[in-house]
Amino acid sequence: MGLALPEGRHTCLVCIPLELITCFLCLRMERRFISVLLAFWMELPGLAFAVWMLICFYASVSGYPNGKVRAACTSMIPCHGSSPQLSPEHTITVNGTEFKPGDSIEVHLSGPVFEGFFIQARDAEHLESPALGSFMLADRRVSQLLTCGHTKNSAVSHTSKAKKKHIKVYWIAPGDAPKRVQFLATVVKKYKTFWVKIPGPIVSQPNALSPTTPLHATSEAVSTSHPASYLSKPGGDDAYLCVGEDHRIHTITAYLKGRSPPVLDSENALEDVSWRLVDGLLQCSFRRSIRLPAYKGRFNLDASYYIFLADGEASEGGVIHKHHHQPLITNGMYNVTGLPQDIGGSRSPRLIKAHGALMFIAWVTTVSIGVIVARFFKPVWSHSFLFGKEMWFQVHRMLMLTTVMLTSISFVLPFIYRGGWSQQAGFHPYLGCTVMALAIFQPLMAGFRPSRHAPRRQLFNWFHWSTGTAARILAVVTMFLGMDLPALDLPDPWDTYTMIAFVTWHVGTDVLLEVHSYCLIRKVEVIEYDRVQILQSLTSAEAEGRLFKQIVLTIYVCGNIVFLIAFLAAINQI
């Protein structure tokens, strides 16, 4: 689905067909601000934390090639060390939509080649309830009956891993059947590729059809495979807007295409519309039928979609304006006719989150530590070597190359997400390109570094320092601007204050080490001009300076890690 989500003040915009949804929006509109401070050093230690949890109880649908999967009767979930697929490829159909106790309904499962399957019928109003009714087999070579709970033959599964494209069984309605019954299926294409609880058609007892039943149900096979809706760019969105105007709420249907403003429908297909607005809290609810063939642009509800939720401002006349914040977008595709669930979501796309995280690691940690090491630890580690080079140089070079690598990876992610240049990100992309260019130029220039006593060494040192300092200053400003962009909108004003605190932390550490170095030099200068005394004093000063600097570096690195974790946690929460 497209990401064109204009919105309005007191506006709830959901870009997905909905049968029943209630939107709670706390619309306290505060004017955001961006404080861009001129801080001249930035760093971030390159720390990566990975937690890997894999729990697998070997009682799954595909884990048993012989289909004896009674342990999965309740959840219908195979645990193969991977997550279920979101977009079903297989279809469940039936030969009728009504039944009476004792009736037989023909059930078909078909689609691309698969190895395993598991079929049940459950109460459509309580899908977590036990399996209902009993099945009869059409072909005992590919399917077998299982007993789930206390109901004999209440489920059907495969007999082997043999490839199959179609399964046919018969369901016998029990005498105590509920008014509405829905068929569910789990399908395993291969060990790591499977779908869980694919929703099938709902069949009802006479006079029990609900408003959500398809309007044109017939006695012919009804397909409810709930396929994913794949839309070609720019893509269209089925939108529902709750707009506040003059202490009233108007619920409107609209169609979105690309990033254009919404096209409002002349007729409204919604029913049972209600709303409430108290103390700035807006609540609206409505219903609509699963299928609306008479309304162009309305999606069918028997499919899975991404759900978008956005809010913004509206002017007089109910005209809505583009939202200032990234819409809340579900992490996966969902079928809105299923049971209520906490589906989760994020206001920031994963690529943009990764972009921000990598940039924080590079410019709040690795580059900062690398600069501190090169500037103050040459005399401390001058006699320590690592891989044939002085230790301070190797540590500095490793951290700086890590910065360049992380910056390069992070740099391309927004372009991949946007599909090109973003015209709505202000100065952030321009400054980001400048930082990227300076980051690449630094190691290239270092490759032509003159020898230590060469006449041009001082000129090189000046260029190397000025280029690195300019890159770090611009990186700080770029991050200040990027933290408040809609695609990565960190909590405000927390993000500004935290970045100011980090810059203060870095500059304070730098100043402390500068003052310490100056004091050591002054301590040696006031000693009498006795050669032995001078050598002894230098040795003593060197030892004292080494211990102090190592303590400061340890505290500084720990502090940087705290700032890094804070920023990464904030990115993870949005």
Short mmCIF file of C-alpha atoms in Angstrom, two decimals, residues 17 20 67-68 118 130 138 144 171 215 224 237 245 315 355 369 412 422 450 463 473 514 568:
data_model
loop_
_atom_site.label_atom_id
_atom_site.label_comp_id
_atom_site.label_asym_id
_atom_site.label_seq_id
_atom_site.Cartn_x
_atom_site.Cartn_y
_atom_site.Cartn_z
CA PRO A 17 -10.65 -1.30 4.63
CA LEU A 20 -15.18 -2.17 12.75
CA GLY A 67 0.90 -35.97 10.18
CA LYS A 68 0.43 -37.13 13.80
CA PHE A 118 -3.89 -29.16 9.27
CA PRO A 130 -11.86 -26.21 20.52
CA ALA A 138 -12.15 -38.27 0.36
CA GLN A 144 -5.99 -38.72 7.80
CA TRP A 171 -17.18 -31.75 7.45
CA LEU A 215 -23.50 -9.91 0.37
CA THR A 224 -11.81 -16.77 1.28
CA ASP A 237 -5.15 3.23 -0.17
CA GLU A 245 -15.11 20.59 12.96
CA SER A 315 -8.91 24.00 8.77
CA HIS A 355 19.95 4.45 9.25
CA ILE A 369 36.78 7.61 20.98
CA VAL A 412 22.40 4.37 1.25
CA SER A 422 13.80 13.24 -0.49
CA PRO A 450 54.13 12.15 4.53
CA PHE A 463 44.38 19.38 6.80
CA ILE A 473 30.66 19.40 13.65
CA GLU A 514 43.73 19.35 27.69
CA LEU A 568 19.13 3.11 20.34
#
